[in-house]
Short mmCIF file of C-alpha atoms and ligand atoms in Angstrom, two decimals:
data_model
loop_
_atom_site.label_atom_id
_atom_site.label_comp_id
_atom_site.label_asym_id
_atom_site.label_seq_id
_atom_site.Cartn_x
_atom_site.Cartn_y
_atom_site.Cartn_z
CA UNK A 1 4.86 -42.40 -50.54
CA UNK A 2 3.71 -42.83 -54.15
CA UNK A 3 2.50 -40.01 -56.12
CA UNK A 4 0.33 -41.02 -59.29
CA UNK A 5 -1.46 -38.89 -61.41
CA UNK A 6 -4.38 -38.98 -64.20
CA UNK A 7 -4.39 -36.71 -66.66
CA UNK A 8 -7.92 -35.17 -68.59
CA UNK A 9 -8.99 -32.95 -71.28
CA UNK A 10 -11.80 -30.59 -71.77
CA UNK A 11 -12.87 -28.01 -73.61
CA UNK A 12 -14.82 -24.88 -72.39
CA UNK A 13 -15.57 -21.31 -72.95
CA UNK A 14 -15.09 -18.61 -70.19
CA UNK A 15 -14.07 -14.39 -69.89
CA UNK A 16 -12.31 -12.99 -67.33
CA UNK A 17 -14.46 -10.62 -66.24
CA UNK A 18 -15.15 -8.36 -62.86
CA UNK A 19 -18.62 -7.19 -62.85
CA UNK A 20 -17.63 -4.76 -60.00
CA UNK A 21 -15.51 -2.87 -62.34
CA UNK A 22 -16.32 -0.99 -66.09
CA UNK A 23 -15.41 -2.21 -69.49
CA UNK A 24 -12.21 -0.09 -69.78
CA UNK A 25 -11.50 -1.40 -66.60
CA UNK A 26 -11.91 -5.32 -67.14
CA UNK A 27 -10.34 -4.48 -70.29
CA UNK A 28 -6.87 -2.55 -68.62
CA UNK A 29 -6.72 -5.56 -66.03
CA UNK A 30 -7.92 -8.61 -68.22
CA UNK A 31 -6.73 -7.44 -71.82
CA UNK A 32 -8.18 -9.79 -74.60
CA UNK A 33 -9.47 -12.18 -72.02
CA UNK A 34 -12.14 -9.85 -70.79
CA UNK A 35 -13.87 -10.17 -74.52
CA UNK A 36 -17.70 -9.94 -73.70
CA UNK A 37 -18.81 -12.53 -76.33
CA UNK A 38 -16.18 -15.42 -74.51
CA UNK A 39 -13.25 -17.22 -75.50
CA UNK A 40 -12.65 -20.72 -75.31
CA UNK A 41 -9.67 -23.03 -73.99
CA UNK A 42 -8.61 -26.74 -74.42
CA UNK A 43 -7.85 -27.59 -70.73
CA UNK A 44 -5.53 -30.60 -69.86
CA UNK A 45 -6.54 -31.45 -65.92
CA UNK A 46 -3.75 -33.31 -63.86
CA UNK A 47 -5.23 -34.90 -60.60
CA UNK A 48 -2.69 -36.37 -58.14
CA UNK A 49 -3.17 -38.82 -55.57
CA UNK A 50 -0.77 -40.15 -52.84
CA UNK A 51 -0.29 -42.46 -51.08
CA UNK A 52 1.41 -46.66 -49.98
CA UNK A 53 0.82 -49.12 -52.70
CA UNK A 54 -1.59 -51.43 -51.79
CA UNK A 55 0.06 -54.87 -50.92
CA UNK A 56 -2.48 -56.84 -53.18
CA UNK A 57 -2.92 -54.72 -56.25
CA UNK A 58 0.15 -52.69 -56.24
CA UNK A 59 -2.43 -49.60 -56.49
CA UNK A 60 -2.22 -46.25 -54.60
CA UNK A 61 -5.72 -45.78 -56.11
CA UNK A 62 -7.11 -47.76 -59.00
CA UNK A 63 -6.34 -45.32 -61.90
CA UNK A 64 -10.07 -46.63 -64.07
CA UNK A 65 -11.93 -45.49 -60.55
CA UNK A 66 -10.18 -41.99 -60.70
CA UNK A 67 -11.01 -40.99 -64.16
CA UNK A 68 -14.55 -42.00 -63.57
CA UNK A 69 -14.73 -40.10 -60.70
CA UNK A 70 -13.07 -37.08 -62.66
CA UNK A 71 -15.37 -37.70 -65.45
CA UNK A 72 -18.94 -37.78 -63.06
CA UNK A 73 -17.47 -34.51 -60.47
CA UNK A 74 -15.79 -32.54 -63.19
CA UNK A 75 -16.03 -33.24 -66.90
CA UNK A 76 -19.68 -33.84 -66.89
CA UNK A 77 -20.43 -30.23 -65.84
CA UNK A 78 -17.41 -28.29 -67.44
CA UNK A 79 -16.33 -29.93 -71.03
CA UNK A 80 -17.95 -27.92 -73.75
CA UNK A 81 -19.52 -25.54 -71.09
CA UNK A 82 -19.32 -21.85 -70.19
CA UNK A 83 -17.76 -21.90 -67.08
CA UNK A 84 -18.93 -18.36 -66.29
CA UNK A 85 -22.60 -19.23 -67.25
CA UNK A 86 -23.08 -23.03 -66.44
CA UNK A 87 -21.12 -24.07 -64.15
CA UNK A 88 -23.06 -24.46 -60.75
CA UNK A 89 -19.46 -24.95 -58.63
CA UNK A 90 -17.92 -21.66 -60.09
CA UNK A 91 -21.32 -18.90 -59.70
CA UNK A 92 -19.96 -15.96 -58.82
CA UNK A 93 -16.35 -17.39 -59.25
CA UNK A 94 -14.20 -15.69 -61.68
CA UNK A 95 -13.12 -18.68 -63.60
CA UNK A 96 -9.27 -17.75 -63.68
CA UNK A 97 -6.81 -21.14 -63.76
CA UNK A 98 -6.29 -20.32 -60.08
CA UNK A 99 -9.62 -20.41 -59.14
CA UNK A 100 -10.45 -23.69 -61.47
CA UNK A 101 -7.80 -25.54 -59.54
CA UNK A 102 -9.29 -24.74 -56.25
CA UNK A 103 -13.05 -25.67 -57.01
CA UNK A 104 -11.92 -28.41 -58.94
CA UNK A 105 -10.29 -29.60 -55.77
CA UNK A 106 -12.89 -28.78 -53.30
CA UNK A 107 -15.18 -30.62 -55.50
CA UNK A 108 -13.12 -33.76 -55.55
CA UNK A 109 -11.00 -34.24 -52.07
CA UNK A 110 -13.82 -35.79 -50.11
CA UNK A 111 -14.92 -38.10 -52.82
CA UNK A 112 -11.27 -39.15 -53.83
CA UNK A 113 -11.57 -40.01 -49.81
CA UNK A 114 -14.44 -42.21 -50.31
CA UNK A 115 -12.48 -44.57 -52.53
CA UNK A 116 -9.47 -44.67 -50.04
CA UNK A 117 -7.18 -42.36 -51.95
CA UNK A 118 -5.23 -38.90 -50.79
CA UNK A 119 -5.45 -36.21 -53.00
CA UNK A 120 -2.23 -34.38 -53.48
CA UNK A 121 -2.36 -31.75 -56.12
CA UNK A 122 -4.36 -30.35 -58.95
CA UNK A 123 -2.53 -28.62 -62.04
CA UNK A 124 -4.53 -27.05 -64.46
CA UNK A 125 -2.88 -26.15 -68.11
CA UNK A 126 -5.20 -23.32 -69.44
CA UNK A 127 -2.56 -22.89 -72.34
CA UNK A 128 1.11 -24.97 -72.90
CA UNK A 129 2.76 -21.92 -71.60
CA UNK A 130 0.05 -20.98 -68.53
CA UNK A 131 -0.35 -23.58 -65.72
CA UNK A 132 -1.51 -23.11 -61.94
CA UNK A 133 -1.17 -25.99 -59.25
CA UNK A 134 -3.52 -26.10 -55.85
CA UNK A 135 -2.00 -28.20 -52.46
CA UNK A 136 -5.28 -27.81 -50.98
CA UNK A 137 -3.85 -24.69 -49.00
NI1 NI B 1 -9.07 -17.48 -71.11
#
């Protein structure tokens, strides 16, 4: 087994924010994060696929047909976007890391699929020092 991955960038704007809960409260749990008027990140987006190189290209998955897939399922509707605002995959989803790597996957296992490839992870670098990774379970 083979693991490859393809790395991405984007940029978007988000808050941590629980609309169950008051100001002082989002504020106690979120700190800075919680800012009403947003706060923006520059993302790096690592998508893994596994899987037997093929015996006539050498290819788990041709690398060109997972960034364009990346680019049409995920960039297109997140880079330079508010993800709490504009973002039709993450209504009513806090957009934490955690929760970006799980919509992010859910968004691209069965397509990934479709072009004979197995995805394997997502990792999701909201900062250099903060990362989360999603397994699909
Ligand atoms: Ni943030």
């Amino acid at each position: 087994m083979v693991y490859i991955t393809r790395r991405e960038r984007f940029c978007a704007a988000h808050k941590l924010y629980n609309e169950e809960w008051t100001e002082d409260e989002n504020l106690s749990i979120f700190g800075k994060c919680s800012n009403p008027n947003w706060h923006g990140h520059n993302y790096e987006l690592y998508v893994t696929v596994k899987g037997v190189p093929d015996k006539q290209t050498g290819f788990v998955m041709n690398l060109s047909v997972l960034s364009k897939l990346i680019e049409e399922k995920i960039l297109s509707k997140i880079d330079h976007k508010n993800l709490n605002l504009d973002v039709p995959f993450l209504s009513n989803i806090i957009p934490s890391t955690e929760n970006l790597t799980i919509t992010i996957w859910n968004e691209l296992e069965k397509e990934i699929e479709k072009m004979g490839g197995k995805l394997h992870c997502i990792k999701l670098f909201e900062t250099e020092n903060n990362f989360a990774e999603y397994f699909g379970k």
